[in-house]
PDB file of C-alpha atoms in Angstrom:
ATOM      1  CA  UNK A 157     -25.943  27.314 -17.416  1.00 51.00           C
ATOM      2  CA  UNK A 158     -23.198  25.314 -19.319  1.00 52.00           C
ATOM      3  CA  UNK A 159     -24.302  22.704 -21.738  1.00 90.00           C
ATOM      4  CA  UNK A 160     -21.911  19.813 -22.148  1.00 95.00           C
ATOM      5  CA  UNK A 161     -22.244  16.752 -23.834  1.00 96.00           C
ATOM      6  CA  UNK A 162     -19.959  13.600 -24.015  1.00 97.00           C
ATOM      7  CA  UNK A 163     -20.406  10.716 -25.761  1.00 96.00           C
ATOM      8  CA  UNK A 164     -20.524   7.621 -25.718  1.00 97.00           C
ATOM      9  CA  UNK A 165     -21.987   7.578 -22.098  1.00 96.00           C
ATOM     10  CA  UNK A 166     -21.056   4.070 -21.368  1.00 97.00           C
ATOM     11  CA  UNK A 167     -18.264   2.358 -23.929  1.00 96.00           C
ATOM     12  CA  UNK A 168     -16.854  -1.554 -23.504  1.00 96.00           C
ATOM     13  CA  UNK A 169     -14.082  -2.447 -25.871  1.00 95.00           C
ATOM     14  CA  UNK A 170     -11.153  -4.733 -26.320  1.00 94.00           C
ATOM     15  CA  UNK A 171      -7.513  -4.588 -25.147  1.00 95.00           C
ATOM     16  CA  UNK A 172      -5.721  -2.859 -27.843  1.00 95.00           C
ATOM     17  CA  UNK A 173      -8.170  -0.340 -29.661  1.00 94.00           C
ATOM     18  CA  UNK A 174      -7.872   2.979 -30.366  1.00 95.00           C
ATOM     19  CA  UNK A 175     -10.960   5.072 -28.568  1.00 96.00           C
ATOM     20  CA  UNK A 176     -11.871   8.475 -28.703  1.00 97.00           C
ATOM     21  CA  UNK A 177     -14.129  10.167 -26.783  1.00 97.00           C
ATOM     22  CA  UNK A 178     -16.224  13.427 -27.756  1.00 98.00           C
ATOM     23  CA  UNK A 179     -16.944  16.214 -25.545  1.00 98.00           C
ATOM     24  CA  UNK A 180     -19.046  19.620 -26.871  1.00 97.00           C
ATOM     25  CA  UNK A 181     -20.268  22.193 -25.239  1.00 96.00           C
ATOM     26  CA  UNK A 182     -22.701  24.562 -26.823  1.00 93.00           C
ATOM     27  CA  UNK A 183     -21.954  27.699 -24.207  1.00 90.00           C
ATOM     28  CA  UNK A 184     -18.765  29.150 -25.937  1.00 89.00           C
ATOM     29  CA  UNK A 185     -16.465  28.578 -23.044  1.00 91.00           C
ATOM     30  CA  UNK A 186     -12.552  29.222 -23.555  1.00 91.00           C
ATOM     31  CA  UNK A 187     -10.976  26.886 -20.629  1.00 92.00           C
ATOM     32  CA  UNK A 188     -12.107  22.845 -21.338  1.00 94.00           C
ATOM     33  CA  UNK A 189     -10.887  20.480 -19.393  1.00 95.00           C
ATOM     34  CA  UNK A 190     -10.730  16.481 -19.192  1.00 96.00           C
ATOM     35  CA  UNK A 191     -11.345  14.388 -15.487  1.00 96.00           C
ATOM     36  CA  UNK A 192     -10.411  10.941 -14.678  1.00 96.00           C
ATOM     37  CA  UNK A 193     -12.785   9.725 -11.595  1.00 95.00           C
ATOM     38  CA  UNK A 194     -12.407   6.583  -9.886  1.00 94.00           C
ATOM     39  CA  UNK A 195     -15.024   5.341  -7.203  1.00 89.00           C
ATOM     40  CA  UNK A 196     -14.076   6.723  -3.922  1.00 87.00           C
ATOM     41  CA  UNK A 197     -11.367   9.167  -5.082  1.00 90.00           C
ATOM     42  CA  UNK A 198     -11.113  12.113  -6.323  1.00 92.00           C
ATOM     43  CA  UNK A 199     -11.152  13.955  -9.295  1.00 94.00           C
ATOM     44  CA  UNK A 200      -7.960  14.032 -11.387  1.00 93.00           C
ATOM     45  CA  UNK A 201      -7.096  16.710 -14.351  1.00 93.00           C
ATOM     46  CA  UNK A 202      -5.233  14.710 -16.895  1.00 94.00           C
ATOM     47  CA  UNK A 203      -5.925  17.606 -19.833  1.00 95.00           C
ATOM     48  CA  UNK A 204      -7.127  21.121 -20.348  1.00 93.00           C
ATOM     49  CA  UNK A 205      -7.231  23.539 -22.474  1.00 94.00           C
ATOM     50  CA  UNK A 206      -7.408  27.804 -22.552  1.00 91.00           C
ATOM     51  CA  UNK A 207      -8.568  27.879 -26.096  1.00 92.00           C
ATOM     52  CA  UNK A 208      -8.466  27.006 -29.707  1.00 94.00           C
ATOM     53  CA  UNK A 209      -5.032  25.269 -30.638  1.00 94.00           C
ATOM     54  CA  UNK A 210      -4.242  25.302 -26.779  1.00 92.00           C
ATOM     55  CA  UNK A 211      -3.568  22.535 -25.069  1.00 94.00           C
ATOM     56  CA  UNK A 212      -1.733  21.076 -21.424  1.00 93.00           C
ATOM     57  CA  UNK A 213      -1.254  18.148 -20.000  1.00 92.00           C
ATOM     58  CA  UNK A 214      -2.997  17.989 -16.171  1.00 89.00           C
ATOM     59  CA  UNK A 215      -1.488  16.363 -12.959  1.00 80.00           C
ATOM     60  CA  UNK A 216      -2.294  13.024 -13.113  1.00 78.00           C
ATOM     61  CA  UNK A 217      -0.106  11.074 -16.398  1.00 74.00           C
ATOM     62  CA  UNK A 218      -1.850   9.599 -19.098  1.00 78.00           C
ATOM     63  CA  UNK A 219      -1.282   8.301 -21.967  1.00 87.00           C
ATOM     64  CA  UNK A 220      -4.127   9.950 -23.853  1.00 92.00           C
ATOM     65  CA  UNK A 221      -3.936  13.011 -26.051  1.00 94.00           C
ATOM     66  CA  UNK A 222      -6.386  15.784 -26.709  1.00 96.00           C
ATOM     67  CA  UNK A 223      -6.644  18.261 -29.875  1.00 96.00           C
ATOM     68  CA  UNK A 224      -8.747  22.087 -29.574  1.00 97.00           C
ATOM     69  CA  UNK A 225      -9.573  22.628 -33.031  1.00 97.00           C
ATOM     70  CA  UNK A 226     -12.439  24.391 -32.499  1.00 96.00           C
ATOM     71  CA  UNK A 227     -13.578  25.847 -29.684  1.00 95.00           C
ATOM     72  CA  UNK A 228     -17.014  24.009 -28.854  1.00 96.00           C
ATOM     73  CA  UNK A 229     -14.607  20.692 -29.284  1.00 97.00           C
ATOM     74  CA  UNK A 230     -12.238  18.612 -26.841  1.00 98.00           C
ATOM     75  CA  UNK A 231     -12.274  14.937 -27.977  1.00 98.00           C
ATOM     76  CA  UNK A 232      -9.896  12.875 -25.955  1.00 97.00           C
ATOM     77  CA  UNK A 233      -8.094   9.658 -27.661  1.00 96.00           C
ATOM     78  CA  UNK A 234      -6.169   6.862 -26.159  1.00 93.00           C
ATOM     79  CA  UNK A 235      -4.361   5.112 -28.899  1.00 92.00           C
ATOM     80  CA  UNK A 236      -4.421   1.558 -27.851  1.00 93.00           C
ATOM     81  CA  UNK A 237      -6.563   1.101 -24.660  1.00 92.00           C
ATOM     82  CA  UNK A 238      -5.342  -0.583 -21.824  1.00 93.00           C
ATOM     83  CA  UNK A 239      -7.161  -2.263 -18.659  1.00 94.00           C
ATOM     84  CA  UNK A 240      -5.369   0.512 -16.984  1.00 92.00           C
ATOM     85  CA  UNK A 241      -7.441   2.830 -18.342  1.00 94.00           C
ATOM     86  CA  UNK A 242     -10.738   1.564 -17.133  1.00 95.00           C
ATOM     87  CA  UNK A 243     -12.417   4.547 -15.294  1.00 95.00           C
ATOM     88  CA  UNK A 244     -15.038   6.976 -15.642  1.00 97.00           C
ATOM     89  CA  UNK A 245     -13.993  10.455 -17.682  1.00 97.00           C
ATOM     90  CA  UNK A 246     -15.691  13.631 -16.932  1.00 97.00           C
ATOM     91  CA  UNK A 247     -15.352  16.424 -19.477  1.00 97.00           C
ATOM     92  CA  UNK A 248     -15.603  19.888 -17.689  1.00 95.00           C
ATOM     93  CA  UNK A 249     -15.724  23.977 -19.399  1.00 93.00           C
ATOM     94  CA  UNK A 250     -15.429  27.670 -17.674  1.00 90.00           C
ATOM     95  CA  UNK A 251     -15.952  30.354 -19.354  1.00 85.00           C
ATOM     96  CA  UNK A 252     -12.941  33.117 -19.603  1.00 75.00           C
ATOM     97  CA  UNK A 253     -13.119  35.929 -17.547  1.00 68.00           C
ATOM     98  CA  UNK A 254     -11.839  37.977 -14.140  1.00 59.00           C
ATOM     99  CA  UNK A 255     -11.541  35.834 -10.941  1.00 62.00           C
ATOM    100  CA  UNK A 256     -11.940  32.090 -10.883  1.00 68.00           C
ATOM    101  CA  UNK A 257     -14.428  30.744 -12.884  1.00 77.00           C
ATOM    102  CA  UNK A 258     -16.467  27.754 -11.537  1.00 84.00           C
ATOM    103  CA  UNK A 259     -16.176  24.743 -13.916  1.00 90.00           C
ATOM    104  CA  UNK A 260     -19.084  23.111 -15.354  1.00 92.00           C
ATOM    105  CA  UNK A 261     -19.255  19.100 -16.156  1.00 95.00           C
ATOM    106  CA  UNK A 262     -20.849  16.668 -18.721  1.00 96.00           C
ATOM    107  CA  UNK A 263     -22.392  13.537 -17.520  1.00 96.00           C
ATOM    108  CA  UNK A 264     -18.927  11.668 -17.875  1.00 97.00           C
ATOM    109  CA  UNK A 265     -18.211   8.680 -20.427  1.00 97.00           C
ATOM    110  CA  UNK A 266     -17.600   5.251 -18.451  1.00 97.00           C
ATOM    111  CA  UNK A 267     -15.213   3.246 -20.043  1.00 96.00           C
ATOM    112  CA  UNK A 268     -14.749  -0.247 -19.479  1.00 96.00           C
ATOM    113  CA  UNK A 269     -11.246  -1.977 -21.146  1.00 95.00           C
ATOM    114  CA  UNK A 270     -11.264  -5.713 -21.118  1.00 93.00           C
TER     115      UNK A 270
ATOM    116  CA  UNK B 107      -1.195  13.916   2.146  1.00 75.00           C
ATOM    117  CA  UNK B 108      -4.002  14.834  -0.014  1.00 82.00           C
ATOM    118  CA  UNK B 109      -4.563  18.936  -0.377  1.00 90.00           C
ATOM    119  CA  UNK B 110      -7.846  18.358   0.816  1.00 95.00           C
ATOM    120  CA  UNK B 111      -9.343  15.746   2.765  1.00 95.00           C
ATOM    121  CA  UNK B 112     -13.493  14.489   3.030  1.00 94.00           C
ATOM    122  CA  UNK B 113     -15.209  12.707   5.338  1.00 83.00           C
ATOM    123  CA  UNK B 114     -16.203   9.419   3.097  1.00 76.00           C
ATOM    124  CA  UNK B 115     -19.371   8.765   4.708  1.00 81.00           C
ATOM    125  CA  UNK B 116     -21.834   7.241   3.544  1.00 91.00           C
ATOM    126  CA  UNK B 117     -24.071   9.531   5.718  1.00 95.00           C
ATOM    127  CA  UNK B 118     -27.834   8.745   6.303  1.00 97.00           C
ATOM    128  CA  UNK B 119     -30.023  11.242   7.839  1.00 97.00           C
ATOM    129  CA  UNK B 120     -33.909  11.095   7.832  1.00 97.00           C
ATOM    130  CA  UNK B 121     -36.195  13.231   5.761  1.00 98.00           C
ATOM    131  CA  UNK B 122     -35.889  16.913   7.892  1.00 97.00           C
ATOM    132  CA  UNK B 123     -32.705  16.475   9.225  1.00 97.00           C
ATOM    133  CA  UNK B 124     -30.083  18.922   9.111  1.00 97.00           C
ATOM    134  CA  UNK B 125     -26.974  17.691   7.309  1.00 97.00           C
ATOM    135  CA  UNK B 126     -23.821  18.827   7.439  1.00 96.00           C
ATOM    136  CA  UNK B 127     -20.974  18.031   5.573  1.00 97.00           C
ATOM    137  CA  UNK B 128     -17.336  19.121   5.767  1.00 96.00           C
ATOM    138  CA  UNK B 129     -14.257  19.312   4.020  1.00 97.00           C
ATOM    139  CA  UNK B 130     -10.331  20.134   5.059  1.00 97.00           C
ATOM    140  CA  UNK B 131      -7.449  21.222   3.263  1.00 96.00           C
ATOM    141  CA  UNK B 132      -3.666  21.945   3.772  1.00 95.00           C
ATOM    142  CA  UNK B 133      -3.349  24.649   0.823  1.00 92.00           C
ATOM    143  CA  UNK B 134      -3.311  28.178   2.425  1.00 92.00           C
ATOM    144  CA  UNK B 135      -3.313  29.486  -0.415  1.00 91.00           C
ATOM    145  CA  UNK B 136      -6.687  28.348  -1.517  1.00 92.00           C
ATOM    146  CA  UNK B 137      -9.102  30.850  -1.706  1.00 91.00           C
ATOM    147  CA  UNK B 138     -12.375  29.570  -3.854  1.00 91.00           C
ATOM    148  CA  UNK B 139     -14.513  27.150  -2.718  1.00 94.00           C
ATOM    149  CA  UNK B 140     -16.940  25.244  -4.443  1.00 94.00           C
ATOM    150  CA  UNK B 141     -19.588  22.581  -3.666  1.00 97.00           C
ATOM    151  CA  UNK B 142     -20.751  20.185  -6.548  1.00 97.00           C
ATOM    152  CA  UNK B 143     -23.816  17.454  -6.189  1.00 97.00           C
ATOM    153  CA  UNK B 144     -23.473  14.297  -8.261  1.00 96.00           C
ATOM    154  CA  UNK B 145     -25.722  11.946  -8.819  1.00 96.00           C
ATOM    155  CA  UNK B 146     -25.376   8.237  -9.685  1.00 93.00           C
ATOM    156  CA  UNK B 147     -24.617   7.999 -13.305  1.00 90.00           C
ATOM    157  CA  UNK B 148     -24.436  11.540 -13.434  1.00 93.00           C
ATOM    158  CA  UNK B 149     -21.475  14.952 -13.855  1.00 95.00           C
ATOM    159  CA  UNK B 150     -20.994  17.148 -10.938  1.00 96.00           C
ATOM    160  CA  UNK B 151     -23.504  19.839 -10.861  1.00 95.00           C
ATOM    161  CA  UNK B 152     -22.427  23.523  -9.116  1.00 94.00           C
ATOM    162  CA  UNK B 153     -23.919  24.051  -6.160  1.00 95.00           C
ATOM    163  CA  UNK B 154     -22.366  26.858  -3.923  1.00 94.00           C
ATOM    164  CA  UNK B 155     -19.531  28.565  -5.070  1.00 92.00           C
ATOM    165  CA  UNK B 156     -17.658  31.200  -2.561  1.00 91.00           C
ATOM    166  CA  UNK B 157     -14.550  33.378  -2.336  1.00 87.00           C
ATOM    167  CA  UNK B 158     -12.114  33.809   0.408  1.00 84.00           C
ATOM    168  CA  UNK B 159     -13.973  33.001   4.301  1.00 85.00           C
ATOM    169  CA  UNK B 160     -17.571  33.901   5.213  1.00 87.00           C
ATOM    170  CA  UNK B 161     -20.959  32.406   4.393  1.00 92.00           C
ATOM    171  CA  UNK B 162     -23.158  32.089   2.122  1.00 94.00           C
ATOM    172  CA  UNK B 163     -26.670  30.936   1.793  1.00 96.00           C
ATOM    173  CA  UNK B 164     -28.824  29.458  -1.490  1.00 95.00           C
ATOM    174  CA  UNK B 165     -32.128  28.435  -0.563  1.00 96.00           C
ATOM    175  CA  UNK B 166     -31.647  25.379   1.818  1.00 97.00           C
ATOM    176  CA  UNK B 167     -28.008  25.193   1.368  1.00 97.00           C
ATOM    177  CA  UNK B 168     -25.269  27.227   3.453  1.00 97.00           C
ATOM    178  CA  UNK B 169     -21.326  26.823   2.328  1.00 97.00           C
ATOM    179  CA  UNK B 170     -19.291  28.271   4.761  1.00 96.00           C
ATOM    180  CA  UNK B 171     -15.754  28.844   4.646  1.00 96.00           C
ATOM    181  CA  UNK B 172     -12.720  29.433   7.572  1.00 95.00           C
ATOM    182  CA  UNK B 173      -9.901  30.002   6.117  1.00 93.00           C
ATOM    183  CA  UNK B 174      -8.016  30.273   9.091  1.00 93.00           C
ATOM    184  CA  UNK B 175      -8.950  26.769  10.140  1.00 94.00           C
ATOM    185  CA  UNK B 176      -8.876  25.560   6.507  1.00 95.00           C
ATOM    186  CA  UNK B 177     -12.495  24.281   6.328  1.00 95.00           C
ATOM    187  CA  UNK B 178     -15.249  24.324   4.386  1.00 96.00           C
ATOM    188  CA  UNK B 179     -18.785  23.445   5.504  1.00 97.00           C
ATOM    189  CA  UNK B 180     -21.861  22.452   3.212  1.00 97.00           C
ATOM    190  CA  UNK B 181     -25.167  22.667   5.574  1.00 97.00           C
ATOM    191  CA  UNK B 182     -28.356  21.495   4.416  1.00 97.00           C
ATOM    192  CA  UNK B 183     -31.553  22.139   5.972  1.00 98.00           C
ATOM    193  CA  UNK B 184     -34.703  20.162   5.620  1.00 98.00           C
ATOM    194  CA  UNK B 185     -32.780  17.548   3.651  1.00 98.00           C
ATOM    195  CA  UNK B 186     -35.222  15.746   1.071  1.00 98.00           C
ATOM    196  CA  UNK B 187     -34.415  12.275  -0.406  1.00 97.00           C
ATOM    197  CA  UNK B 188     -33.654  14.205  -3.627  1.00 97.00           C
ATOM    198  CA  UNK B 189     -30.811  15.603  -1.922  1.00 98.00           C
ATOM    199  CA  UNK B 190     -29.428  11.760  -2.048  1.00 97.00           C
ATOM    200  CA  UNK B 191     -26.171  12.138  -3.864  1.00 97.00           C
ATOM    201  CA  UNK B 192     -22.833  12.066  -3.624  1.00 96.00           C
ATOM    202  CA  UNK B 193     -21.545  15.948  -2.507  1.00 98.00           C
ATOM    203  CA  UNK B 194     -17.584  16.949  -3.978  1.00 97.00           C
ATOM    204  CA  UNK B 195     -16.349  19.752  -1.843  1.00 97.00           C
ATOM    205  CA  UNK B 196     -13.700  21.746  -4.909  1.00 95.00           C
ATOM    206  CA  UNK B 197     -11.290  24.751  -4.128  1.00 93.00           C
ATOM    207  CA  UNK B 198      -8.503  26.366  -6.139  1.00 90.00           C
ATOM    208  CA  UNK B 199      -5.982  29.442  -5.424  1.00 87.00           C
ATOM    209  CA  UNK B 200      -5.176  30.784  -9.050  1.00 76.00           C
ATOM    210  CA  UNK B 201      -7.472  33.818 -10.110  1.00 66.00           C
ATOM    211  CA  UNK B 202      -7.752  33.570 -13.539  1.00 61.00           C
ATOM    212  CA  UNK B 203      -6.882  29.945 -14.837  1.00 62.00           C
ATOM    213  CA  UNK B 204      -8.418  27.569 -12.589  1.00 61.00           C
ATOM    214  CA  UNK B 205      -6.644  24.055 -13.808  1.00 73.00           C
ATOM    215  CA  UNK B 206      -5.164  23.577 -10.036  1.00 82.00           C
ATOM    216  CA  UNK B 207      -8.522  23.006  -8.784  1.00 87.00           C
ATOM    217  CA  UNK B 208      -8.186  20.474  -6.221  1.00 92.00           C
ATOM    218  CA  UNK B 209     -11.324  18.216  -5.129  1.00 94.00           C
ATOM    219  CA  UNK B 210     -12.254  15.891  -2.155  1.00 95.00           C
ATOM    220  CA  UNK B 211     -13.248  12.295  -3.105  1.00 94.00           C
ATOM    221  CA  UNK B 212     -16.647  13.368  -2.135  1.00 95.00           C
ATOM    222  CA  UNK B 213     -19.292  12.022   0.797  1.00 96.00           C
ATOM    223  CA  UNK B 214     -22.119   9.860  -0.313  1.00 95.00           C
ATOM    224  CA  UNK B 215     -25.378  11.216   1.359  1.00 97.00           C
ATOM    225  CA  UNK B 216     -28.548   9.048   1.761  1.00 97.00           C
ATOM    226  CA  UNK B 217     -32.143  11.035   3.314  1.00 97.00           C
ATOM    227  CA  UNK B 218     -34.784   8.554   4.119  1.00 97.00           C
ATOM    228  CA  UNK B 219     -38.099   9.232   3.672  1.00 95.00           C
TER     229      UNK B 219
END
């Protein structure tokens, strides 16, 4: 079973800041991969990854930016937050291997811009 | 139109009661099917996971998949009120890579003691 941890859990800042948001997972898992969930809808991939010094841009636009410097690593970071991005993020990993690997999440960081 | 659709809910069902929840989608080309439980405050956990159509049974939990109609069932039997969550029906086409996973918007499920 995939161990993933994000953190902060819960994060309320100001208009304006610059916020990053760290997700590990201890498992060793290639493919990484950043959620944006929003009550009632579903989830949208805004960034993943296949490996160290690989990263893509998902489906839905944002105006964050993610670095894979190591592979147990995919911090997220919005350079000056925005009401706009007031959701809930859910950091997700799959290991590499033949056929589709299911994804495994973290517990999500909610994030709250005022 | 979304790829795949979900019934909403919420759904309430006493303690016992069968459940069953269901999921469409419009991508033919789908062909593996998840089912993820999420609790409040909490990431989507893996519950069934199946390729191409058939069933497939885990303990009190069936997924079942027709591909010709394009939907995917999650049954539960004996529901408990741990079984209170929120269930995200997930399905992607690609073999290896996996980032056009598509998900419903998931169905809130309450059992009552």
């Amino acid at each position: 079973e995939a161990d993933i941890y994000q953190t902060p859990r819960y994060l309320v800042i100001g208009t304006g800041k610059k916020i990053t948001l760290e997700c590990s997972q201890t498992m060793g898992h290639d493919k990484m991969y950043w959620y944006q969930q929003d009550p009632g809808m579903e989830l949208h991939l805004i960034h993943y990854s296949y490996g160290v010094n690989s990263t893509e841009k998902g489906d839905l636009s944002s105006e964050s930016t993610v670095s894979r410097i190591r592979t147990e690593h995919f911090p997220l970071t919005l350079e000056s937050a925005r009401p706009s991005h007031t959701s809930q993020y859910l950091c997700a990993s799959s290991p590499q291997g033949s056929g589709n690997q299911p994804q495994h999440f973290g517990d999500g960081t909610r994030l709250s811009i005022l | 139109q979304k790829e795949v659709e979900q019934d909403p809910g919420p759904l309430s069902v006493p303690e016992g009661a069968i459940v069953s929840l269901n999921c469409t989608y419009s991508n033919s080309a789908f062909q593996y099917f998840m089912w993820y439980r999420q609790y409040s405050r909490k990431g989507p956990e893996l519950l069934m996971y199946t390729y191409s159509s058939g069933n497939k049974e885990d303990g009190r939990f069936t997924a079942q998949v027709d591909k010709s109609s394009k939907y995917i069932s999650l049954f539960i039997r004996d529901s408990q009120p741990s079984d209170s969550a929120t269930y995200l029906c997930a399905m992607s086409a690609s073999r290896g890579n996996n980032n056009d996973m598509r998900f419903g918007a998931g169905t809130r499920l309450t059992v009552k003691p």
